[in-house]
XYZ file of C-alpha atoms in Angstrom:
111
model
C 42.041 19.707 5.927
C 41.783 17.380 3.063
C 40.870 13.415 2.770
C 44.844 12.884 2.534
C 44.731 10.211 5.574
C 47.100 12.397 7.331
C 46.845 13.774 11.319
C 45.529 16.821 11.502
C 47.182 18.659 14.588
C 46.064 21.883 17.154
C 48.398 23.684 15.001
C 46.764 22.697 11.992
C 43.522 23.419 13.638
C 44.652 26.925 14.340
C 46.377 27.558 11.272
C 42.677 26.822 9.886
C 40.788 29.271 12.214
C 43.514 32.024 11.483
C 42.367 30.987 7.495
C 39.087 31.311 7.932
C 38.406 33.636 10.525
C 40.693 35.990 9.923
C 42.333 36.362 13.840
C 45.599 36.608 14.263
C 47.745 33.402 14.756
C 47.872 33.692 18.699
C 44.434 34.451 18.789
C 43.670 31.669 16.481
C 45.806 29.749 18.769
C 44.056 30.951 22.208
C 40.697 30.118 20.800
C 41.368 26.702 19.840
C 42.757 26.311 23.014
C 40.181 27.960 24.512
C 37.798 25.241 23.295
C 39.889 22.252 23.794
C 40.061 23.156 27.288
C 36.029 23.398 27.857
C 35.613 19.931 26.293
C 38.373 18.658 28.355
C 36.849 20.257 31.778
C 33.038 19.201 30.708
C 34.127 15.715 29.944
C 36.501 15.082 33.615
C 32.861 16.749 35.113
C 31.268 13.295 33.421
C 28.743 15.769 31.092
C 27.919 14.940 27.714
C 29.741 17.281 24.611
C 27.121 17.258 22.042
C 28.179 19.680 18.942
C 24.570 19.806 16.109
C 25.767 17.915 13.067
C 29.186 16.893 14.793
C 28.226 14.216 17.034
C 28.537 13.417 21.295
C 31.317 13.131 23.255
C 30.051 11.046 26.456
C 31.955 9.570 29.320
C 30.652 6.082 30.268
C 31.939 3.773 33.425
C 33.002 0.727 33.267
C 33.211 -2.037 36.527
C 35.081 -4.437 37.439
C 35.335 -7.397 35.283
C 37.993 -10.183 35.274
C 40.384 -10.390 32.401
C 43.414 -13.134 31.092
C 47.118 -13.013 30.956
C 47.094 -13.395 27.019
C 51.032 -15.553 27.589
C 49.688 -17.073 31.068
C 46.180 -17.434 30.859
C 46.180 -16.202 34.371
C 42.716 -15.020 35.410
C 43.251 -10.595 36.339
C 41.093 -8.388 37.501
C 41.071 -5.443 35.666
C 39.597 -2.250 37.768
C 36.364 0.104 37.347
C 37.620 3.209 34.581
C 36.004 5.711 32.713
C 36.574 6.297 29.117
C 35.946 8.402 26.504
C 33.503 7.869 24.106
C 33.126 9.421 20.856
C 29.663 8.985 18.971
C 29.592 10.552 15.521
C 26.394 11.964 14.240
C 24.189 10.845 11.428
C 24.779 13.623 9.424
C 28.847 13.883 10.065
C 28.060 9.660 9.402
C 27.038 11.370 5.498
C 29.261 12.653 4.648
C 32.572 10.514 5.657
C 30.497 7.877 4.457
C 30.029 10.457 0.773
C 26.378 10.015 0.871
C 25.000 13.504 0.333
C 26.121 16.706 1.194
C 25.276 16.602 5.407
C 23.818 20.220 5.343
C 19.835 19.387 5.753
C 19.945 16.484 8.053
C 16.590 14.917 5.995
C 18.324 12.231 3.636
C 16.485 9.537 5.907
C 19.481 8.476 7.565
C 18.689 6.478 11.526
C 20.816 7.405 14.211
């Protein structure tokens, strides 16, 4: 899984677990699915999922507002809803931008 612009899928994650951890392909797949299900379940309950050195997944509530139909210009009410947000950690930001290995977190970056 290198920086080639490729989209990484569940199958790719399962294969990476299989290659690096040594579980069977079935166990690797079950493990990945279990982790994703746990994250999903927490988010459905409105909980924040914080993964150290990676980032946080959270659900935010957006209130009703007035939007505009771009074709007609007519005002249209937009219903209140919940949206999922991902906030990367400072360490992940550093690694993505190539500013150090991100292994110690002591590079003085703000978050």
